[in-house]
Structures are given as C-alpha cells and as structure tokens.
Coordinates of C-alpha atoms in Angstrom, one line a residue:
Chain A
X1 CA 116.7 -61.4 99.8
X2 CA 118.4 -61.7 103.4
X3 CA 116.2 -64.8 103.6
X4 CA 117.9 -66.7 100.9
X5 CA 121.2 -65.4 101.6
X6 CA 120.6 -66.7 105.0
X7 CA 120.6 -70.4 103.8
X8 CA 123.4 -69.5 100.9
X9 CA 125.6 -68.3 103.9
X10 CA 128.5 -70.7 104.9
X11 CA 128.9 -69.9 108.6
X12 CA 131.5 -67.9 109.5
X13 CA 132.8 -69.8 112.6
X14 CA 133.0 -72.8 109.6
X15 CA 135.5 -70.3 107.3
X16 CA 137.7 -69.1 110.2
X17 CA 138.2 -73.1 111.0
X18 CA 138.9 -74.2 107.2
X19 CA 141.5 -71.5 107.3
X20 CA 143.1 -72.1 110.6
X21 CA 143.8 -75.7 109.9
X22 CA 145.4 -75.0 106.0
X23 CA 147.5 -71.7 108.1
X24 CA 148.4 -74.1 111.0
X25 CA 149.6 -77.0 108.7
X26 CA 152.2 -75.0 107.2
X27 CA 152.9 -72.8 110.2
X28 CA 153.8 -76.1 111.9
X29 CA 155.7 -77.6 109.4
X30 CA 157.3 -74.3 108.6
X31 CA 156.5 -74.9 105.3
X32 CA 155.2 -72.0 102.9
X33 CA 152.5 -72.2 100.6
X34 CA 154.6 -71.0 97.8
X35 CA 157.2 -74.0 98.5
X36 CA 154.5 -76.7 98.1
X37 CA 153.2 -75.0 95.2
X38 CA 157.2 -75.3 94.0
X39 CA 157.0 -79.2 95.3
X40 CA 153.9 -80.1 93.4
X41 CA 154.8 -78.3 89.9
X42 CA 158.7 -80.5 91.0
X43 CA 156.5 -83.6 91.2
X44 CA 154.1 -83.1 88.1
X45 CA 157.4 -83.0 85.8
X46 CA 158.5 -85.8 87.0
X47 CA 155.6 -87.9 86.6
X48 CA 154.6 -86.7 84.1
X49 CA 157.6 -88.1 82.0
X50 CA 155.9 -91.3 82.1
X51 CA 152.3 -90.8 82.4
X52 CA 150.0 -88.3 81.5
X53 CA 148.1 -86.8 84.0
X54 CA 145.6 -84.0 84.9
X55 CA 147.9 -81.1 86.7
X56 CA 144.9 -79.2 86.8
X57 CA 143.4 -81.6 89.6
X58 CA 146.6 -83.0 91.5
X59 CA 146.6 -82.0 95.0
X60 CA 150.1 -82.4 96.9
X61 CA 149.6 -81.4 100.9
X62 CA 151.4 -82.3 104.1
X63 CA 149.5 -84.3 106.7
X64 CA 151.0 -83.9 110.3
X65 CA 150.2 -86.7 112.2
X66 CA 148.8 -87.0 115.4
X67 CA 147.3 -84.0 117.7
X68 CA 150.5 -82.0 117.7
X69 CA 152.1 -83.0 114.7
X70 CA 155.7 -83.5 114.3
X71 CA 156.4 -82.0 118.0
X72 CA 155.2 -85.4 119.7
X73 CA 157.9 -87.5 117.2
X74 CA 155.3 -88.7 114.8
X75 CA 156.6 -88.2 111.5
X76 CA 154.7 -85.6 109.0
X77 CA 153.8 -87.2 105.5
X78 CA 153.3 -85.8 102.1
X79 CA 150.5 -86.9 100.0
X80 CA 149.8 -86.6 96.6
X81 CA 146.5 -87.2 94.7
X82 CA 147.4 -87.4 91.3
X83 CA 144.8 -88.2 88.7
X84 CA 146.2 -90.1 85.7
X85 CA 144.7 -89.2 82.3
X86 CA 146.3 -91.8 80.5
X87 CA 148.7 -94.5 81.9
X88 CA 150.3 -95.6 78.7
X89 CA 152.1 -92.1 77.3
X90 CA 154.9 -93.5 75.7
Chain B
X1 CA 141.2 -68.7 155.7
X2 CA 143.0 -71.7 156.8
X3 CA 146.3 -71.4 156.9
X4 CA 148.4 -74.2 156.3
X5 CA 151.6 -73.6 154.8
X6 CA 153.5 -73.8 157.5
X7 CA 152.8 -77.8 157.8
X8 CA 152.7 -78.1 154.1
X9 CA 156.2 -78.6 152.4
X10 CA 157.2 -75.8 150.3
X11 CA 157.0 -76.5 146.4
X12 CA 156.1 -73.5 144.6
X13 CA 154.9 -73.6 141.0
X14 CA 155.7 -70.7 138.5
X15 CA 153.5 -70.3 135.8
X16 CA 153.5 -67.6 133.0
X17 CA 150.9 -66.3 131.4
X18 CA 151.3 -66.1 127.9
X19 CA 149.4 -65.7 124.1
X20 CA 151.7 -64.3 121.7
X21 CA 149.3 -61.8 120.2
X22 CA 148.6 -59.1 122.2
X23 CA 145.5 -57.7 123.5
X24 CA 143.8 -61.0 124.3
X25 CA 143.6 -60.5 127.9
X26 CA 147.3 -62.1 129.4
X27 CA 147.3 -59.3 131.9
X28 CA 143.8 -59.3 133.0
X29 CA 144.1 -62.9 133.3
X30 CA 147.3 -63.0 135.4
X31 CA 145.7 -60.5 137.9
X32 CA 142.2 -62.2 138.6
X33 CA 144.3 -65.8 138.8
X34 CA 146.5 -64.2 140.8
X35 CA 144.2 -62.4 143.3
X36 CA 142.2 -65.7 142.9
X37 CA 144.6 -68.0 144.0
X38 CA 145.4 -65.2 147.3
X39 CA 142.0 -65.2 148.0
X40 CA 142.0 -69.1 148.9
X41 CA 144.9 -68.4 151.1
X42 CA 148.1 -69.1 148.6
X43 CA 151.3 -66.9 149.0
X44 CA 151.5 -65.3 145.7
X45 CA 153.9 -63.4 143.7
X46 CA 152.7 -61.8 140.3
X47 CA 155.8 -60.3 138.4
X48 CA 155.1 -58.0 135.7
X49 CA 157.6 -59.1 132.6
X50 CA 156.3 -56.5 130.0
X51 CA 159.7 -54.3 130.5
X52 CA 159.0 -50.6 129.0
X53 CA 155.3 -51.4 128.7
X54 CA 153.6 -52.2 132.5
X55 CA 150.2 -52.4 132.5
X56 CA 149.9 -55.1 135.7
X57 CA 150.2 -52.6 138.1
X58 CA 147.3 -50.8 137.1
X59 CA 145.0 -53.4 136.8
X60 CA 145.8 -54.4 140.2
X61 CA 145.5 -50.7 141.3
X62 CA 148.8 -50.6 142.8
X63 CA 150.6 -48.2 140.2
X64 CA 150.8 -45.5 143.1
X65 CA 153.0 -47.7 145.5
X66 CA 155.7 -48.0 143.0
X67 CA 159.2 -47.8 144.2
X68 CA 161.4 -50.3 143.0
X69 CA 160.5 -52.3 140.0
X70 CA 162.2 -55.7 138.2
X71 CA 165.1 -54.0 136.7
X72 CA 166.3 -52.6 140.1
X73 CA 166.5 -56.3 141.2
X74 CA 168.3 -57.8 138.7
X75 CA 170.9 -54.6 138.4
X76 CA 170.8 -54.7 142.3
X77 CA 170.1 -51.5 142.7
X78 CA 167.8 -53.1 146.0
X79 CA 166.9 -56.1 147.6
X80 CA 164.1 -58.5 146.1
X81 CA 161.7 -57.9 148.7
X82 CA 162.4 -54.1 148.4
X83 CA 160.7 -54.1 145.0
X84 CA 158.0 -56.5 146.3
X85 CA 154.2 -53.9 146.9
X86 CA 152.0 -55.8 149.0
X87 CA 148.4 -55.9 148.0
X88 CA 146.7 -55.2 150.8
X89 CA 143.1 -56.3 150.4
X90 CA 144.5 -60.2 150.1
X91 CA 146.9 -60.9 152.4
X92 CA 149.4 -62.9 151.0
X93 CA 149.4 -61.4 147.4
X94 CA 152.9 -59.7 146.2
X95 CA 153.0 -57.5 142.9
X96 CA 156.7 -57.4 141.7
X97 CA 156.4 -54.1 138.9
X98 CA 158.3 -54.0 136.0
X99 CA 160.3 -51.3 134.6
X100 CA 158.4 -48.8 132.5
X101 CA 161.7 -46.0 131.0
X102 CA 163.7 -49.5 130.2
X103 CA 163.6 -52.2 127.4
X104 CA 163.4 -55.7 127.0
X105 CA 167.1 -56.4 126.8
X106 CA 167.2 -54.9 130.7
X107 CA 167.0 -58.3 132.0
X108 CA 168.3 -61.8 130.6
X109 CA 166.5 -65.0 131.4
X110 CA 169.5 -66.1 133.3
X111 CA 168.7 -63.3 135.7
X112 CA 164.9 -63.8 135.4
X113 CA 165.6 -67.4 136.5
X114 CA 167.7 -66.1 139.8
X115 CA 165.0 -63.1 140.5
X116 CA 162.3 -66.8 140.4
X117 CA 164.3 -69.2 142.2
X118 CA 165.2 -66.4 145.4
X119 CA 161.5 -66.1 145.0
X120 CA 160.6 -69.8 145.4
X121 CA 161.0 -70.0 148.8
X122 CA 158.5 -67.7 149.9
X123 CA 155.7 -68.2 147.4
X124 CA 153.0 -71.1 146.9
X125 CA 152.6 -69.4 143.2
X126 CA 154.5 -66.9 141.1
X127 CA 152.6 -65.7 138.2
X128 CA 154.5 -64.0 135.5
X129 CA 152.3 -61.8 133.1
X130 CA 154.4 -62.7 129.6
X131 CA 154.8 -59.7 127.3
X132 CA 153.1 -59.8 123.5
X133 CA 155.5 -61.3 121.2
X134 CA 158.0 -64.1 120.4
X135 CA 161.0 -61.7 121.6
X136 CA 163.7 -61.5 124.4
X137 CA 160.5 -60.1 126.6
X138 CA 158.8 -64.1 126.1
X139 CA 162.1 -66.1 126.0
X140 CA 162.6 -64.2 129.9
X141 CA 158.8 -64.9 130.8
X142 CA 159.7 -68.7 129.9
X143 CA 162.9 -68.9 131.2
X144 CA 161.8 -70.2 134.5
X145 CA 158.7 -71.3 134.0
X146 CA 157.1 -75.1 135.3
X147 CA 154.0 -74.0 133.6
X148 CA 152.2 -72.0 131.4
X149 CA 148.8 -70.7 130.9
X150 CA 148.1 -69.9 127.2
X151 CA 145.2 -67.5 127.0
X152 CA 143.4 -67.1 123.5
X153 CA 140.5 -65.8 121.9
X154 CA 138.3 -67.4 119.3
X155 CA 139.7 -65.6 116.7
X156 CA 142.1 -66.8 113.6
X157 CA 144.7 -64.9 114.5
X158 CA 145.1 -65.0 118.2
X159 CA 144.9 -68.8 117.4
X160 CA 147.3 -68.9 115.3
X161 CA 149.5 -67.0 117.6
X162 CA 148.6 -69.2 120.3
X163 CA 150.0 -72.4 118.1
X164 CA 153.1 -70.4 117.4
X165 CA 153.6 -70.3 121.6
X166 CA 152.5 -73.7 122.3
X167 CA 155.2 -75.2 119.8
X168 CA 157.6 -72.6 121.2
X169 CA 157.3 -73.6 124.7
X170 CA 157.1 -77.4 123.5
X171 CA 160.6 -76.7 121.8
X172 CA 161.7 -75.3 125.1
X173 CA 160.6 -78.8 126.8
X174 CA 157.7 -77.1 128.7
X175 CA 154.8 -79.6 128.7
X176 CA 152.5 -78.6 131.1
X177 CA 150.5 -75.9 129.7
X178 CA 146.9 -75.5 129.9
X179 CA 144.3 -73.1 127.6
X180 CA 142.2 -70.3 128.6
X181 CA 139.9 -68.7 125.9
X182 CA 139.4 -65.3 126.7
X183 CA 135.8 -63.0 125.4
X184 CA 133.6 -65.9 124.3
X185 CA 130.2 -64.7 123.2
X186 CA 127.7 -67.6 123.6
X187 CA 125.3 -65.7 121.3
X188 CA 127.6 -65.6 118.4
X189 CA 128.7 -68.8 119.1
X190 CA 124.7 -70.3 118.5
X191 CA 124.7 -68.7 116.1
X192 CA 127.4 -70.4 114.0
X193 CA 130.1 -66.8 114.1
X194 CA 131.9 -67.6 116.6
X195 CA 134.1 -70.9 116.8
X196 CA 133.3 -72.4 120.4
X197 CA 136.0 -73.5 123.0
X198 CA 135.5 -76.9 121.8
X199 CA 136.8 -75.8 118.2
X200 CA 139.4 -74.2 119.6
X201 CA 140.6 -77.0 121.7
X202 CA 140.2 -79.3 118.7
X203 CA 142.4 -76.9 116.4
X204 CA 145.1 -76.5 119.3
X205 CA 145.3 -79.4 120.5
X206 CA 145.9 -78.2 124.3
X207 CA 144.3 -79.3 127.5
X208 CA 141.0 -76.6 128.6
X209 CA 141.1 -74.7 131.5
X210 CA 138.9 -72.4 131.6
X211 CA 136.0 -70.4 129.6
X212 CA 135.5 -66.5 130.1
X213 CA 132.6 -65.0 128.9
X214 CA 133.0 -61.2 127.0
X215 CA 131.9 -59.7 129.7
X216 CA 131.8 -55.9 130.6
X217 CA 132.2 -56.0 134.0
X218 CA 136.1 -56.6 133.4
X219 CA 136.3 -53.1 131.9
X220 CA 134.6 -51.7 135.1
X221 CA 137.1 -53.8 136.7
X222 CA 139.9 -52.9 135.2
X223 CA 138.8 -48.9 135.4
X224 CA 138.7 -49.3 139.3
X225 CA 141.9 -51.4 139.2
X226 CA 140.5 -54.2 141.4
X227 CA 140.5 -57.8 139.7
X228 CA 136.9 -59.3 139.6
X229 CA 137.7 -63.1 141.0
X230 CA 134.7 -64.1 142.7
X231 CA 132.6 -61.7 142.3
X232 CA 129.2 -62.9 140.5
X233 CA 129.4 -62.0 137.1
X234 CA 130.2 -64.2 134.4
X235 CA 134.0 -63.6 134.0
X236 CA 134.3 -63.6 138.5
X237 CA 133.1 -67.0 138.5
X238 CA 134.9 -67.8 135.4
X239 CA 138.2 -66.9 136.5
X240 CA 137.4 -68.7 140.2
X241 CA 136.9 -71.5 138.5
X242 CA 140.2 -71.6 136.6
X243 CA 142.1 -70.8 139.9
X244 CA 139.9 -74.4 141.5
X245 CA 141.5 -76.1 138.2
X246 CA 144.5 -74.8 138.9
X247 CA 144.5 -75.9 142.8
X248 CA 143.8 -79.0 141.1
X249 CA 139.9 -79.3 142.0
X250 CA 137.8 -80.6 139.2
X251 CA 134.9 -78.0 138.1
X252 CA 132.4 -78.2 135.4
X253 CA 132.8 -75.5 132.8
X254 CA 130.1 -73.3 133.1
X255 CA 126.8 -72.4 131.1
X256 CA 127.1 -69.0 129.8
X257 CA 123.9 -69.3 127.9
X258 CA 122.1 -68.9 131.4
X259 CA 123.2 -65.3 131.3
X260 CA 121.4 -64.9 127.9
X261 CA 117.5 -64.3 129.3
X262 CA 114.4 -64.7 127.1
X263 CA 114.1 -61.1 126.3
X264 CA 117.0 -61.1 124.4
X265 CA 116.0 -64.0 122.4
X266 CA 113.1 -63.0 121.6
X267 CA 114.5 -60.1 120.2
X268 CA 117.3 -61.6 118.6
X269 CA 115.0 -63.8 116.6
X270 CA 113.4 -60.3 114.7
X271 CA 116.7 -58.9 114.7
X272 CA 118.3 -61.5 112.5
X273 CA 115.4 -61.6 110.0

C-alpha cells in the first residue's frame, strides 16, 4: 500500500509552498480571507443584477505585482474570474 | 592577521540580525558572524538586544565576565566601554551583554541609536542579535541599523515571519538586507519535504546569503560556548562563507549533499520503501 500512496502523495515541500504564497498574499496586502470572501459575495450581487452567473465558480483574488508587491510602488490589482451562465437575464 | 585599519578610513556598518519567529537560530547566527568577521581581523562589537532574555553571552561563553550590561549604558550607570567584555580568543571582538532582571521598555531606540553611534568610531562591525518578535525589543534592534541579516528556516511559519520583518524593515526605509536560511536538510530536501533555499528565495523575494546545513555540531558548539566559524563542519564553513559575502567577496554556495556518503543512501533507498 505505501507503494501506491507513494505516487498518490503530493509532496510536502509543494503544500507548504501553495500555502505560503495564498498566507503571504493577504499578509502583504493586509487583507483577510474573510474580507475577500465579504468582497466577492459584494461583487456577485452586483453582477448578478444583470447577468446570471455561476457564484459557485467565481474566483475574486488580489495579485500583488512585482517581487515585493505593493512595497516597491507597483500597484496591487484585484481580479475576478466570473463565469457567466447566461448573459441575457433580463 | 594584517592589520589595516589604521590606513583604512573608518566606516562602520551595523547590522542586526533578525527573524521574527524565534528559535530559528538569530543568536547562533550573530555569534559565528561575529567571531567570523574578528577572525579576519575586523573590530567588532556584538550587542545583545534581547533585554530580560540574554542568551548571546552564553553562546559566546562569556556569561561569567559579566559586569555591566546594556541597560547600565543607556541609564549611565557606567561608561560604554565599562560594559564592553573582551573576547579573548579573537582579538578585536567586543560582547556588549544585555540586561537579564529588566524588560524591553529599559531602553528606547533613541538611546539604542546613541549607545551605536558612540560605538561607531571604534568598530569595523557592530552586530546586534534582534530579539523574537515585532515589539519595542525589534523597533530598538532596528533603530540604528544600515543593515540587516534576516535568518529563516524552511518552514511556513518562520517564512511567514520572515515576510512580516522584511516589509517591516522596508516600511522603516531599510533596504539592504540579505537572507540566511538556517537548518537545511539536503536529504529532505531531495526528497521533495523540504522546500530548498531557492524556494525560499523565490517566495521572499530577498537577496541569498548564505546556506547552513542542520548540523549537530552547533549544539556541541553552543554546549562549549565557543562559535564554530571556520571550523570544518558543515555549518563552520557555512557561516565563513556568509562572513566572505558579507566582506563583500563572492563565494559559491556550497554542496551539502557532499556530506551525505553512499552509505546513507543506500540505506535510505530501503528505508523509504
């Protein structure tokens, strides 16, 4: 069984660096998870007042630009991946 | 040892040593730099910051020469070089103590930055071991700093401690700052369960200067309160090399997986199966 599991096994150096960079981006923007959660249902209202979309899927996160972020004066930006069920609601 | 100061003009650089977590090696790392930099003739001044919790003294072995420590400075209770030990197996090197009945808010960085500056002019380097934390005890480590050594371990959390600094001292408008990660294990690193220092440089985004290998000679080191700079095992000629970088010579980073022999892999192969 430790044979398969070794192939099933995502590497643990690979979790610790998927979770540094999601901690880091909100430790740097001082920004908490709960607040983008807060941002993203904020954003699904609004759009969805004139298209339907899946809310299930959307994905809101801030990308700081450049190596340091906002520190070396490059401005952080706010995506939003927002799939669109139907585009003609109303 | 050449000695050459006296031609040279005197520009002293202060650098702390600093992590935000604790336990990563900041004191370790400010006494083999320290003892590094003596032993290729600098003047050097280590000042233990860590007010109510000293620990620098005893890794240098000098805890029994204790008379007057940091907090007598600044309350003047005696002159700067009063409080100064001499090591004396490296001539040149200077242990300031710190207080260990006191508290942080003994000393302001005002007064930390007068204690430095008096200091300047008889010093090539002053090395201030920072104390865990994002307190008063780091905003007087900082104070009067021109650079700062950030020393981290592949972990998540010192990592993430270690971005909280960096953006801390980058707020304070200190730029030069350059990364040490502390107790890498090569092994686990090949392995995939260990991120590697070029990971961690990636992550932090902060210039590399050196690579110490886990290694248990620093605990024998530390027992015997003599800093292991130099000597050949993997974390002596690790540390030398991060006092070259700091002198400014370039060095290549070493090869810890040299100190991993066949044996061992051999073994580790029916191990992990």
């Amino acid at each position: 069984m430790k044979f398969i599991n070794l192939f099933k096994r995502k590497k643990s150096c690979q979790v610790a660096k998927d979770r540094l960079k999601i901690l880091l981006i909100s430790d740097r923007i001082n920004c908490s998870p709960e607040m983008m959660e807060l941002i993203k249902t904020d954003i699904a209202k609004v759009i969805s007042k004139y298209m339907k979309i899946d809310t299930e899927n959307m994905d809101i996160q801030i990308n700081a630009k450049g190596s340091r972020g906002s520190r070396e004066g490059k401005t952080p930006t706010l995506y939003a991946n927002i799939p669109i069920i139907d585009l003609h609601k109303m | 040892m050449e000695n050459n100061f006296s031609t040279e003009k005197k520009v002293s650089e202060v650098i702390v040593v600093t992590s935000g977590k604790g336990g990563v090696g900041k004191t370790t790392t400010s006494a083999n730099v320290g003892t590094g930099l003596a032993k290729e003739g600098k003047r050097v001044c280590l000042i233990d910051t860590d007010i109510g919790l000293r620990n620098l003294d005893v890794v240098m072995g000098l805890e029994n020469r204790i008379v007057y420590n940091l907090v007598d400075v600044v309350e003047g209770n005696c002159r700067v070089k009063q409080a100064l030990i001499r090591d004396k197996r490296h001539p040149g090197l200077y242990l300031m103590p710190s207080a260990q009945t006191r508290d942080k808010t003994a000393v302001s960085p005002g007064q930390m930055v007068k204690v430095i500056d008096h200091l300047r002019e008889q010093f090539d380097y002053i090395i201030l071991d920072c104390p865990a934390g994002i307190e008063q005890g780091f905003q007087n480590a900082i104070a009067g700093a021109d650079r700062a050594l950030i020393v981290t371990t592949p972990e998540v959390s010192a990592i993430r401690d270690a971005d909280r600094i960096v953006g801390l001292l980058e707020a304070r408008g200190l730029e030069k700052m350059d990364l040490i990660i502390n107790r890498m294990r090569m092994d686990m690193v090949k392995r995939g369960d260990m991120m590697s220092s070029a990971d961690v440089v990636d992550i932090l985004a902060v210039p590399l200067i050196g690579v110490v290998p886990d290694d248990e000679n620093v605990v024998i080191a530390t027992n015997q309160g003599e800093p292991l700079v130099g000597t050949d095992t993997p974390a002596g000629l690790a540390y030398a090399n991060v006092v070259d970088r700091i002198l400014g010579k370039e060095v290549p980073f070493l090869n810890f997986e040299k100190t991993i022999s066949f044996w061992t892999k051999v073994t580790g192969i029916f191990h992990r199966v």
